[in-house]
Coordinates of C-alpha atoms in Angstrom, one line a residue:
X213 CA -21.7 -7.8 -67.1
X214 CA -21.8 -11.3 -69.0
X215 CA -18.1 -11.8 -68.6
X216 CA -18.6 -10.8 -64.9
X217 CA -20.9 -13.6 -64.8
X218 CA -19.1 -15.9 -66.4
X219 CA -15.8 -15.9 -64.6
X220 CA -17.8 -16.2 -61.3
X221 CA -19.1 -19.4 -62.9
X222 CA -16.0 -20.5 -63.9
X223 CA -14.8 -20.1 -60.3
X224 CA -17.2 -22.1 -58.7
X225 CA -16.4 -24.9 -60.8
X226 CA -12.5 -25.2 -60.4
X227 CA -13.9 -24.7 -56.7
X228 CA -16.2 -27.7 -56.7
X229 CA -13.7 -29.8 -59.0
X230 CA -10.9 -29.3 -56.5
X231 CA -13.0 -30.8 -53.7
X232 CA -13.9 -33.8 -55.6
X233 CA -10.5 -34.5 -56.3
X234 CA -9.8 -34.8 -52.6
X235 CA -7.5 -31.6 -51.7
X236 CA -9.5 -31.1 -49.0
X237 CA -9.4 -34.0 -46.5
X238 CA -12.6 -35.8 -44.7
X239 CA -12.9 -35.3 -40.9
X240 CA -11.4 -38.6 -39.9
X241 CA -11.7 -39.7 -36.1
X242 CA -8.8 -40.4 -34.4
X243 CA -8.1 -42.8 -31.3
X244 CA -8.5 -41.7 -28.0
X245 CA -4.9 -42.6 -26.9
X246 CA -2.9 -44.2 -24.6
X247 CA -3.3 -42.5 -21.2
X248 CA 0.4 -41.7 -19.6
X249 CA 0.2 -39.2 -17.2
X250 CA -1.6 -38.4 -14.2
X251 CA -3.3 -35.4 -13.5
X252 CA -1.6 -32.0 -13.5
X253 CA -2.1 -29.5 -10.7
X254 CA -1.6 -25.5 -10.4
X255 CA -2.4 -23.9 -7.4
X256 CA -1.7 -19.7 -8.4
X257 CA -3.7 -18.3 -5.2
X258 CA -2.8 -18.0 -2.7
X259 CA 1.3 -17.6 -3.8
X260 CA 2.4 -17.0 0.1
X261 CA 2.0 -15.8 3.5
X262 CA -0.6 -13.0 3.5
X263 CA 0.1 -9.6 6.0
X264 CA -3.7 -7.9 6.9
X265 CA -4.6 -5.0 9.0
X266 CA -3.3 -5.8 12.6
X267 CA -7.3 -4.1 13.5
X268 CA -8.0 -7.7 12.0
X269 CA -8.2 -11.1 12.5
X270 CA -10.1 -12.6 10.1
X271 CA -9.6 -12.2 6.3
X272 CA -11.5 -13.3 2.8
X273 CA -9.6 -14.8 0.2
X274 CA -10.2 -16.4 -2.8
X275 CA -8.4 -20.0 -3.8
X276 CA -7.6 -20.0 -7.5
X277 CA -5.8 -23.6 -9.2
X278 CA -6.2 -24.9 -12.9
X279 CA -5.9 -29.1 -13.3
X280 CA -5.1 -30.8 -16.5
X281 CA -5.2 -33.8 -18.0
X282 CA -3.6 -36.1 -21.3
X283 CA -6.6 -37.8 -21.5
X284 CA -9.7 -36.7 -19.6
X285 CA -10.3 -35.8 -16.0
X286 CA -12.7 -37.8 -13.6
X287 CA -12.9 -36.0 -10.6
X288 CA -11.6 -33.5 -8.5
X289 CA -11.3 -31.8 -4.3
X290 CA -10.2 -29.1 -3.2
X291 CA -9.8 -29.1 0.7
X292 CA -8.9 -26.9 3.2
X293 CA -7.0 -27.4 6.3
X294 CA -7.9 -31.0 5.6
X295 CA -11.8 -30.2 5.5
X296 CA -13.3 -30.8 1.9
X297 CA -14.7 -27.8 0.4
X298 CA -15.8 -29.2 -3.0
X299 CA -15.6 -32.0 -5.4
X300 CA -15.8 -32.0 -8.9
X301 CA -16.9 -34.4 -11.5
X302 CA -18.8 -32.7 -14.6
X303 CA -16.4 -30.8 -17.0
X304 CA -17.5 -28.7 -19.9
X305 CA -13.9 -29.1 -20.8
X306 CA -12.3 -32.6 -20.1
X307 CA -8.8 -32.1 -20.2
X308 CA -8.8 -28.5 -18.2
X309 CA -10.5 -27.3 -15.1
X310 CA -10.0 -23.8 -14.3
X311 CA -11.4 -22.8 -11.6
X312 CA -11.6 -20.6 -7.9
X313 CA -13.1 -21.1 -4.7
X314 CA -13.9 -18.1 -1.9
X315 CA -13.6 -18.9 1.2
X316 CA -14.9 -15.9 3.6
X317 CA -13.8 -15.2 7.7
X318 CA -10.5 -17.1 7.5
X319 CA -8.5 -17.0 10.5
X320 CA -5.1 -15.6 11.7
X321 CA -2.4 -19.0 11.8
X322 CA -1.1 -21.5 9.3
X323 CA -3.4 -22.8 6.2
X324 CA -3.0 -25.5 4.1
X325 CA -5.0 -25.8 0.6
X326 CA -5.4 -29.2 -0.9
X327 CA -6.2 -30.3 -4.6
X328 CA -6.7 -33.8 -5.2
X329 CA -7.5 -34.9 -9.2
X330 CA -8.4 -38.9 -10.4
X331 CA -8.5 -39.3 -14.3
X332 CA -10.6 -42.2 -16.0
X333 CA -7.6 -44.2 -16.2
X334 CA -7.3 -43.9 -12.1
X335 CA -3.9 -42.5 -12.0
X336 CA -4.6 -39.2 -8.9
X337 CA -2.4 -36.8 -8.3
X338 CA -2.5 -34.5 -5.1
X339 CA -0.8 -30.7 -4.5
X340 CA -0.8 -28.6 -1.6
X341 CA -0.1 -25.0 -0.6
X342 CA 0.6 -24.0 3.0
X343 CA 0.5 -20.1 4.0
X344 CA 0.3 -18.3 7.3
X345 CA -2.4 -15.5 7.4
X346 CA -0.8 -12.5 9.9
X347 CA -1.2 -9.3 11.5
X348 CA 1.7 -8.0 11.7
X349 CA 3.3 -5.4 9.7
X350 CA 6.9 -6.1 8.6
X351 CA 8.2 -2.5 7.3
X352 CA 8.6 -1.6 4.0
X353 CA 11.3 0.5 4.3
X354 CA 12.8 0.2 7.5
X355 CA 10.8 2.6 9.4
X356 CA 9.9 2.8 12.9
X357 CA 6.5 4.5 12.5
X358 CA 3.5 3.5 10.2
X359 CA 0.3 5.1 10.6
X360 CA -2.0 4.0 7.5
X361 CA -5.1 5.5 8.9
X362 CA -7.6 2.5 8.6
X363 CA -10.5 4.2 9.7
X364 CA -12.9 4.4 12.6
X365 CA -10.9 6.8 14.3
X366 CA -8.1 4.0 14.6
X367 CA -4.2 6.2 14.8
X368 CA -2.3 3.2 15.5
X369 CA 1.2 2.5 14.7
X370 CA 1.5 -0.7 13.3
X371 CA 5.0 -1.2 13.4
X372 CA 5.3 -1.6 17.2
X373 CA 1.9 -1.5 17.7
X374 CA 2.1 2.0 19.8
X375 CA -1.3 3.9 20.6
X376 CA -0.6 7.3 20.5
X377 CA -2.8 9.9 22.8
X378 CA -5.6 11.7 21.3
X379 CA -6.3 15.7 22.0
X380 CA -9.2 16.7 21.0
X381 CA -11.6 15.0 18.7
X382 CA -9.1 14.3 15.3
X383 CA -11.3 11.6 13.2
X384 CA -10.4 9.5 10.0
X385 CA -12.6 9.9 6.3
X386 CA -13.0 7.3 4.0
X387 CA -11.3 9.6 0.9
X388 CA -7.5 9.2 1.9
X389 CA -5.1 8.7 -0.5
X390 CA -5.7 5.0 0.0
X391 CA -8.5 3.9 1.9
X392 CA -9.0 6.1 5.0
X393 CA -7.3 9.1 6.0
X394 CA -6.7 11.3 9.1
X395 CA -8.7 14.2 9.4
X396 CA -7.7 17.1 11.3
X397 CA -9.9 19.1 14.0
X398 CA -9.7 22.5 15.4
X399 CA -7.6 22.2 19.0
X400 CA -7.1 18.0 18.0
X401 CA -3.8 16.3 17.4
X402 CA -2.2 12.9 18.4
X403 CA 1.2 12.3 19.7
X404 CA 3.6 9.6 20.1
X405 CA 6.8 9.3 22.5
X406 CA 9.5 10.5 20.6
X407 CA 12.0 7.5 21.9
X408 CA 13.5 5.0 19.9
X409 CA 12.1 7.7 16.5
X410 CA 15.5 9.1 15.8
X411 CA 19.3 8.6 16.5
X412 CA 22.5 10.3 15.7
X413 CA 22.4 9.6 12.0
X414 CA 18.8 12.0 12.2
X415 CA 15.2 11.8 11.5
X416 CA 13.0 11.2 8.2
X417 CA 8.8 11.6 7.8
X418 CA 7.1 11.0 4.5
X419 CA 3.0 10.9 4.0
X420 CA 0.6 12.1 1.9
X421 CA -1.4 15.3 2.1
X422 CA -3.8 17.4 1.1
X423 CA -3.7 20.9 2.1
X424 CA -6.7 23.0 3.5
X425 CA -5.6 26.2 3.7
X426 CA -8.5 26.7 6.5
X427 CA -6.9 28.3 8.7
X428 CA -4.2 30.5 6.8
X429 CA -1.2 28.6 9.0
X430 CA -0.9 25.7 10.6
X431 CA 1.7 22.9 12.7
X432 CA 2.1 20.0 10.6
X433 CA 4.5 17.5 12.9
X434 CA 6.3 18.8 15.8
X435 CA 9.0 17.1 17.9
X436 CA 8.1 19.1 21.1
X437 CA 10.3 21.1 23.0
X438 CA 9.4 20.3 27.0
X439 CA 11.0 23.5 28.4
X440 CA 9.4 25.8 25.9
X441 CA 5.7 25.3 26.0
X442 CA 5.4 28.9 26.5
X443 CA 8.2 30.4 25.6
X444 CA 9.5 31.7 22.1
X445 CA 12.8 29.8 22.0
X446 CA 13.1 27.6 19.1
X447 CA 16.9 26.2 19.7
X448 CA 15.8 22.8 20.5
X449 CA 13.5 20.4 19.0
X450 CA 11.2 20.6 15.2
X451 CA 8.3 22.4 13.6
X452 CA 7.1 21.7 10.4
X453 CA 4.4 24.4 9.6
X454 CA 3.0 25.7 6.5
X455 CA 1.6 29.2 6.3
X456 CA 0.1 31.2 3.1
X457 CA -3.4 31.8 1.7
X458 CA -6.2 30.4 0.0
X459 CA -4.6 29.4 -2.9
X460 CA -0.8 28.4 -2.4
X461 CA 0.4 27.5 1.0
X462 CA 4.3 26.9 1.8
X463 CA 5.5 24.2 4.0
X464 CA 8.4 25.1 6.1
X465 CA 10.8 23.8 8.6
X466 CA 12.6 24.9 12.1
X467 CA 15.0 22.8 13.1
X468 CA 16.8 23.8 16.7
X469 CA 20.6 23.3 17.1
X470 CA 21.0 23.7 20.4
X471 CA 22.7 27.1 20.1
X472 CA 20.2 28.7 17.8
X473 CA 17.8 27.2 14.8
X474 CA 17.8 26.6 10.9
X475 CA 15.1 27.7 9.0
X476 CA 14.4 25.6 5.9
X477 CA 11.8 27.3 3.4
X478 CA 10.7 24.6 1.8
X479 CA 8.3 24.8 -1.0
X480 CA 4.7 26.0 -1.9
X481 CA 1.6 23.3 -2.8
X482 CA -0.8 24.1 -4.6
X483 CA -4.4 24.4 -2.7
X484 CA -6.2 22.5 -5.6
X485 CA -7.6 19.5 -3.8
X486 CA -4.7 17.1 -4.8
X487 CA -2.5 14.4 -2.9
X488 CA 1.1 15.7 -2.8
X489 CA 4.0 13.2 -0.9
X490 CA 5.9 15.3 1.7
X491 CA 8.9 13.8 2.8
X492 CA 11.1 15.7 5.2
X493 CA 14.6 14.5 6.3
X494 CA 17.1 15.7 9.2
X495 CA 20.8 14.5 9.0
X496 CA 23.5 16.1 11.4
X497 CA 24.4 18.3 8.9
X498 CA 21.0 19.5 6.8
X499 CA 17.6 19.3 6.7
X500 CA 15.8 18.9 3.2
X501 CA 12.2 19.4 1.9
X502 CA 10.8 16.8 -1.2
X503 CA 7.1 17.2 -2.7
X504 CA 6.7 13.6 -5.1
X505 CA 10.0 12.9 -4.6
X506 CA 12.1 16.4 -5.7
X507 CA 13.7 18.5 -3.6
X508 CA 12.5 21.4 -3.2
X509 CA 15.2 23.1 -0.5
X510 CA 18.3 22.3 1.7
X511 CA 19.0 23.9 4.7
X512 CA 22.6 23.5 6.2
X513 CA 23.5 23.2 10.0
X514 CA 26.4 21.6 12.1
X515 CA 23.9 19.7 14.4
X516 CA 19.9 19.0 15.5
X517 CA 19.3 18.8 19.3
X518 CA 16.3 16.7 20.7
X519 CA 17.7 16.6 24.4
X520 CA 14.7 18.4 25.7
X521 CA 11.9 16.4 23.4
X522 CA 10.1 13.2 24.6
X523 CA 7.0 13.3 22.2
X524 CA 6.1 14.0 18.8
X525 CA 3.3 15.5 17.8
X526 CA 1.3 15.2 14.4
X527 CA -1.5 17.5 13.1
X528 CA -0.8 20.6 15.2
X529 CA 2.7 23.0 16.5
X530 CA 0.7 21.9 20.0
X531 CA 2.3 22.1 22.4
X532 CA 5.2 23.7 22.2
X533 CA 4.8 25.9 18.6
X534 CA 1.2 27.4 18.6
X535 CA 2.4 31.1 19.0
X536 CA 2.4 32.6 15.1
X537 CA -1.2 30.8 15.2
X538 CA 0.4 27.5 13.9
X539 CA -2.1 25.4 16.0
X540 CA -4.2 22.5 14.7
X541 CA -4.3 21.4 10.8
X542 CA -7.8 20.7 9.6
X543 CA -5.6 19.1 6.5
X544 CA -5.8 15.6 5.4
X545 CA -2.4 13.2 6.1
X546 CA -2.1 9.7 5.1
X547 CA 0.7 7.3 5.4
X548 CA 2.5 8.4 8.2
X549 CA 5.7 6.9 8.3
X550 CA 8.7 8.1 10.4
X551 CA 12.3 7.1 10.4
X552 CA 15.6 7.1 12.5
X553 CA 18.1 8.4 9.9
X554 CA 17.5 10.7 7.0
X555 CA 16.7 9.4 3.6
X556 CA 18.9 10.0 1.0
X557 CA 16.3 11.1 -2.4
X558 CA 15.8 7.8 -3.6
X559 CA 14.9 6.0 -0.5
X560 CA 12.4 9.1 -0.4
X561 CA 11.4 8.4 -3.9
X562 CA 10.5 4.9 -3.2
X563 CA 8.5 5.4 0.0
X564 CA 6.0 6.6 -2.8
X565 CA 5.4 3.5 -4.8

């Protein structure tokens, strides 16, 4: 224990000696500096135009810009659209200013946001950011439909901005698979015209869904048949359906050829409360079934015939399918989108990111 004691002694004193002989230096000031440089500005928000609901014309958004200085800053402005917002002139840091501004209800058109920084020397410098705030949607992936469901019972298309008519009393719930979701009713559905949705090189649809598998069976989408609202001839037009029973249901597809139909069996989901991606895609040649992007089935065929369709129909096999009880879907679908062509598997794949 002595020796313990001892060499801890001993320590403290080669410790103490080494500090009187100067191997560790005194805190020494040191001049300020010449001052060479103005101030410099970073504007990180907004980055570019901004795209919001086209239900919208007003938007919040939050300006975000860092200044620096060589020296130390005196003051700052920010200013929008030429309109001062706030100046600065008390920094807990002097040679960095982080810092972010929201700015609530700002309207559709072009912006521009405006820092302006002074140091002590006087030497300013000024940056600005101009951005357009729209409400338009540009499509993602070249589609020619995109219903995203916003909510309060809105089905719009936002590509061409296309109202579609509402049967029944379909609604949208806030628990989609992103934001709001539509909500299927018993005898409710929505349809759009069917022009201008497909063309010789076929038809694509992709959304998200959730099954309920109340009732057993169900129309999902339909491109309606207008001679056969009664009748069960299924050589022209499209049904996608899914029929099974409380704990697996299969979607399926009938696609009419003109002179007779192709059945595509498709795949079975799961009736576990999940969001699965359906994509479904028509060429002149096949039609083929994905869930999350893998193929579940191909069906061959030497053509699809539409020449007696003029609307489309989504949440129901109204009106042209409802015999075999595949009426209305009480499912949940989000993310409509449709196409003119059919998607080869990775333009299906990346309609899901």
């Amino acid at each position: 224990m002595k020796n313990i004691l001892n060499s801890i002694l001993a320590g403290m004193l080669i410790t103490l000696a080494s500090c009187s002989d100067g191997y560790i230096d005194d805190i020494t000031p040191v001049p300020q500096g010449t001052d060479a440089s103005a101030p410099q500005i970073q504007i990180t928000s907004p980055s570019g135009n901004l795209t919001i609901p086209f239900t919208d014309t007003k938007t919040n958004i939050k300006f975000e810009y860092k200044v620096s200085d060589d020296i130390e800053l005196g003051s700052i402005e920010i200013l929008l659209d030429g309109v001062k917002l706030g100046t600065y002139s008390t920094f807990k840091d002097y040679r960095v200013f982080i810092d972010s501004y929201a700015y609530n209800n700002l309207g559709l058109g072009d912006h521009t946001f405006t820092v302006n920084a002074k140091d002590l020397a006087g030497k300013s410098s000024t940056k600005s950011v101009t951005f357009n705030i729209d409400n338009k949607y540009t499509p993602l992936f070249g589609e020619k439909v995109y219903i995203p469901f916003f909510g309060g019972n809105t089905f719009t298309d936002i590509v061409a901005g296309k109202v579609p008519t509402v049967v029944g009393t379909p609604t949208t719930v806030a628990t989609g698979y992103t934001g709001a979701t539509y909500q299927g009713a018993t005898d409710s559905y929505i349809t759009l015209p069917l022009s201008g949705l497909y063309s010789a090189n076929g038809i694509s649809f992709t959304f998200w869904y959730k099954v309920n598998a109340t009732p057993n069976r169900s129309g999902i989408i339909v491109i309606n048949d207008d001679n056969d609202n009664t009748n069960d001839n299924r050589t022209k037009g499209l049904r996608l359906f899914r029929e099974g029973g409380a704990t697996s249901q299969t979607v399926k597809l009938n696609v009419g050829t003109g002179a007779g139909e192709s059945w595509n069996d498709g795949g079975n989901i799961a009736v576990d409360g999940k969001w699965v991606h359906v994509a479904v895609t028509v060429s002149p040649t096949d039609s083929k079934i994905y869930f999350n992007g893998v193929l579940q089935r191909t069906a061959t065929f030497t053509s699809f015939d539409f020449s007696t369709s003029s609307t489309i129909t989504i949440g129901s096999g109204a009106p042209s399918f409802t015999y075999w009880d595949h009426k209305s879907d009480l499912s949940l679908i989000d993310e409509l989108r449709i196409y003119d062509k059919a998607l080869t598997e990775t333009e299906v794949q990346n309609t899901m990111k």
